[in-house]
XYZ file of C-alpha atoms in Angstrom:
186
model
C 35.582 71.699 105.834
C 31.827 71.365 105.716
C 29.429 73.616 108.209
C 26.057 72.412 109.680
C 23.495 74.606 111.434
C 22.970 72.754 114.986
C 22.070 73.256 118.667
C 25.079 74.521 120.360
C 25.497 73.276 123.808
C 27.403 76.690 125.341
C 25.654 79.364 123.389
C 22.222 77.505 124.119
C 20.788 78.255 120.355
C 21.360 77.077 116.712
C 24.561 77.714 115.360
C 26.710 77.642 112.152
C 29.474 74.636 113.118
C 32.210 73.569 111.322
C 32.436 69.724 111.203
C 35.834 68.759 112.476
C 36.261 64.918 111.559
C 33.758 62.744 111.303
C 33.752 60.103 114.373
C 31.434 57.520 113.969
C 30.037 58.234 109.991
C 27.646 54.877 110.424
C 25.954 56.510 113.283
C 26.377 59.836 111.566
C 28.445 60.954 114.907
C 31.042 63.664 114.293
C 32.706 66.206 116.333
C 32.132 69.960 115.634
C 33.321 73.254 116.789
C 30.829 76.623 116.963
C 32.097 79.470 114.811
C 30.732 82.369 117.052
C 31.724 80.544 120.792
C 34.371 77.693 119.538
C 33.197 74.906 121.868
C 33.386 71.616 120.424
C 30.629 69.129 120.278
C 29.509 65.701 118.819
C 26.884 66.414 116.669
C 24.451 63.908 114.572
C 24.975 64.439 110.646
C 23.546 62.773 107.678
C 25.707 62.643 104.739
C 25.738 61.619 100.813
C 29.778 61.932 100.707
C 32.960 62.355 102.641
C 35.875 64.289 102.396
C 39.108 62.620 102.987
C 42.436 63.813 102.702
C 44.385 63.430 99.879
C 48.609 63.831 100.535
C 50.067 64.024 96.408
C 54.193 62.707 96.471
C 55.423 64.683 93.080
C 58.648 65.728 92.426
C 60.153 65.226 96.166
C 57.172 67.422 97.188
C 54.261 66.605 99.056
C 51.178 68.462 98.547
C 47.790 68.478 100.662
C 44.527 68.078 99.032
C 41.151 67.680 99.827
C 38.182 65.477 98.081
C 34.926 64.363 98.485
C 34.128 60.679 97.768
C 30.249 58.897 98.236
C 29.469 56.946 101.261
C 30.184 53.151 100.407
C 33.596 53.732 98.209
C 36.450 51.898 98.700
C 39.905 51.707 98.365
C 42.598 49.711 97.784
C 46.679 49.922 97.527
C 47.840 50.148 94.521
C 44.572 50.793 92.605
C 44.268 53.836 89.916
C 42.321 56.731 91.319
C 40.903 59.355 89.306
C 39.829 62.665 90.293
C 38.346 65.225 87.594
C 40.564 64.547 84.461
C 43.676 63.195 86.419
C 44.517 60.064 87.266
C 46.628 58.880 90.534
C 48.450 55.560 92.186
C 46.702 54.568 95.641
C 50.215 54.616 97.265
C 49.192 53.648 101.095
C 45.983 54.069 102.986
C 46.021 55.377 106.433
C 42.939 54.375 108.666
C 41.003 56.640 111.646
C 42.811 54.878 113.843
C 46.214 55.715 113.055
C 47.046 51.813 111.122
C 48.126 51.482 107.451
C 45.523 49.342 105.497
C 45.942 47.283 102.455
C 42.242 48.395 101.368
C 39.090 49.814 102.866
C 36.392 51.765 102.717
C 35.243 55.339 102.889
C 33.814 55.700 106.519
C 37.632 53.614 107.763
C 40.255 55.837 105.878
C 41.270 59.237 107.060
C 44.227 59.663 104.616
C 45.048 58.210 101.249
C 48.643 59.068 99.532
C 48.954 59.248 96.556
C 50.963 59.708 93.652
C 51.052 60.437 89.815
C 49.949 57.539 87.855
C 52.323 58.270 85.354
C 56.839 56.954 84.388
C 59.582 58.642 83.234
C 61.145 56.966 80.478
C 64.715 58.000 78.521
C 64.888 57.690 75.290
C 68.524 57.929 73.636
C 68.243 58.764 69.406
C 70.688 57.438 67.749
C 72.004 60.091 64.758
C 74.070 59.921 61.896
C 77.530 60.872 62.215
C 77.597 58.974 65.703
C 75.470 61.213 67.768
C 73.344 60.799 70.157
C 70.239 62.572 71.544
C 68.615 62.177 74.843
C 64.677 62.500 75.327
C 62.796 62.220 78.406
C 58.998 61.754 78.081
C 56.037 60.778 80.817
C 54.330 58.027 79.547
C 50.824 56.635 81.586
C 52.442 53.751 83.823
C 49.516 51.428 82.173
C 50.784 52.603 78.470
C 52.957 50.173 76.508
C 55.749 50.368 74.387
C 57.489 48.019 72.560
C 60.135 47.410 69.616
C 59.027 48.672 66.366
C 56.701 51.214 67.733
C 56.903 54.781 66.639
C 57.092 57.618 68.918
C 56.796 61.525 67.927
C 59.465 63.382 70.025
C 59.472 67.500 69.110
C 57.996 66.974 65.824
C 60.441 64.090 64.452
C 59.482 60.239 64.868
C 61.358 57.376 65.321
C 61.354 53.820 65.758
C 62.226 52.285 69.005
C 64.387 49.294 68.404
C 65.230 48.198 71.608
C 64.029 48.421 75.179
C 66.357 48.101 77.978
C 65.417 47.537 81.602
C 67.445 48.042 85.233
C 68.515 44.136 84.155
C 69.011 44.458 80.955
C 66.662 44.157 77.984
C 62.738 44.058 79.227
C 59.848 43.959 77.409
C 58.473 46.562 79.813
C 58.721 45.941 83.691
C 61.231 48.011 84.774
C 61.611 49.885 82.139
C 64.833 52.249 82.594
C 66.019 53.750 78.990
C 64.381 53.228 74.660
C 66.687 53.220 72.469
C 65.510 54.423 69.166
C 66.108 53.806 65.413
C 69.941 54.247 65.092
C 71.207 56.723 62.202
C 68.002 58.569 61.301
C 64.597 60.215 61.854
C 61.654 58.639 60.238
């Protein structure tokens, strides 16, 4: 959390507060707590960026982050977010007053969820002799494939040659299983 040297109202003289959530951020109104008496106070602040809460779903886990965004951005369900060399799925937006929002900006959201903006695709290789090899790779959710292309997989390529979906063959929504190039590597 961020600190700010203010009046305190108990101790009577300027003191190192920790800003607890930011009330009001067009007035510039938040609520802070002293670190050397622990009263809590609104105090006037003047800011360049805000730090919202960040929940990450991965895995079954949830994980708790915090980052700072400027005054003025917004955000919107759905929408890729990227933070340092990451990137993320906007999965729901929760706003200061407790509501779920379809978008908004900075100074209404106090929580974003998010998720990985990344699929899990299988990939079954068909071998000679009747084999068959299963691959699972993470593929950007915006990244294509489609029949024909050529994918490396531990050092070998091969040749997808069909694409099936949850309902059967897809060009690539819903994309459940690739079937590669049936009785070789490339």
């Amino acid at each position: 959390m961020d600190e700010i040297y203010v009046k305190c109202p108990a101790c009577n003289k300027k003191q190192r507060h920790k800003i607890i959530r930011v009330k009001d951020p067009e007035r510039g109104l938040a609520i802070c707590k002293c670190t050397k008496c622990g009263s809590l106070s609104y105090s006037k602040i003047k800011k360049e960026s805000l730090e919202i809460m960040l929940i990450l779903s991965e895995g079954g886990k949830a994980k708790k982050r915090f980052e700072k965004f400027p005054v003025g951005a917004k955000f919107k369900k759905g929408d890729c977010l990227k933070l340092k060399d990451e990137r993320f799925e906007i999965r729901s937006i929760e706003s200061n007053e407790g509501g779920r929002l379809e978008e908004g900006g900075i100074e209404q959201v106090r929580t974003i969820w998010i998720a990985p903006y990344t699929k899990q695709l299988s990939i079954s290789v068909h071998q000679k002799g009747g084999s068959t090899v299963a691959y699972r790779i993470t593929k950007g959710k915006d990244e294509r494939i489609k029949k024909g292309d050529v994918l490396e997989l531990e050092g070998k390529k091969v040749e997808v040659t069909r694409i099936m979906g949850d309902s059967g063959d897809k060009e690539q929504e819903g994309v459940s299983r690739i079937l590669a190039l049936h009785g070789r590597f490339l």
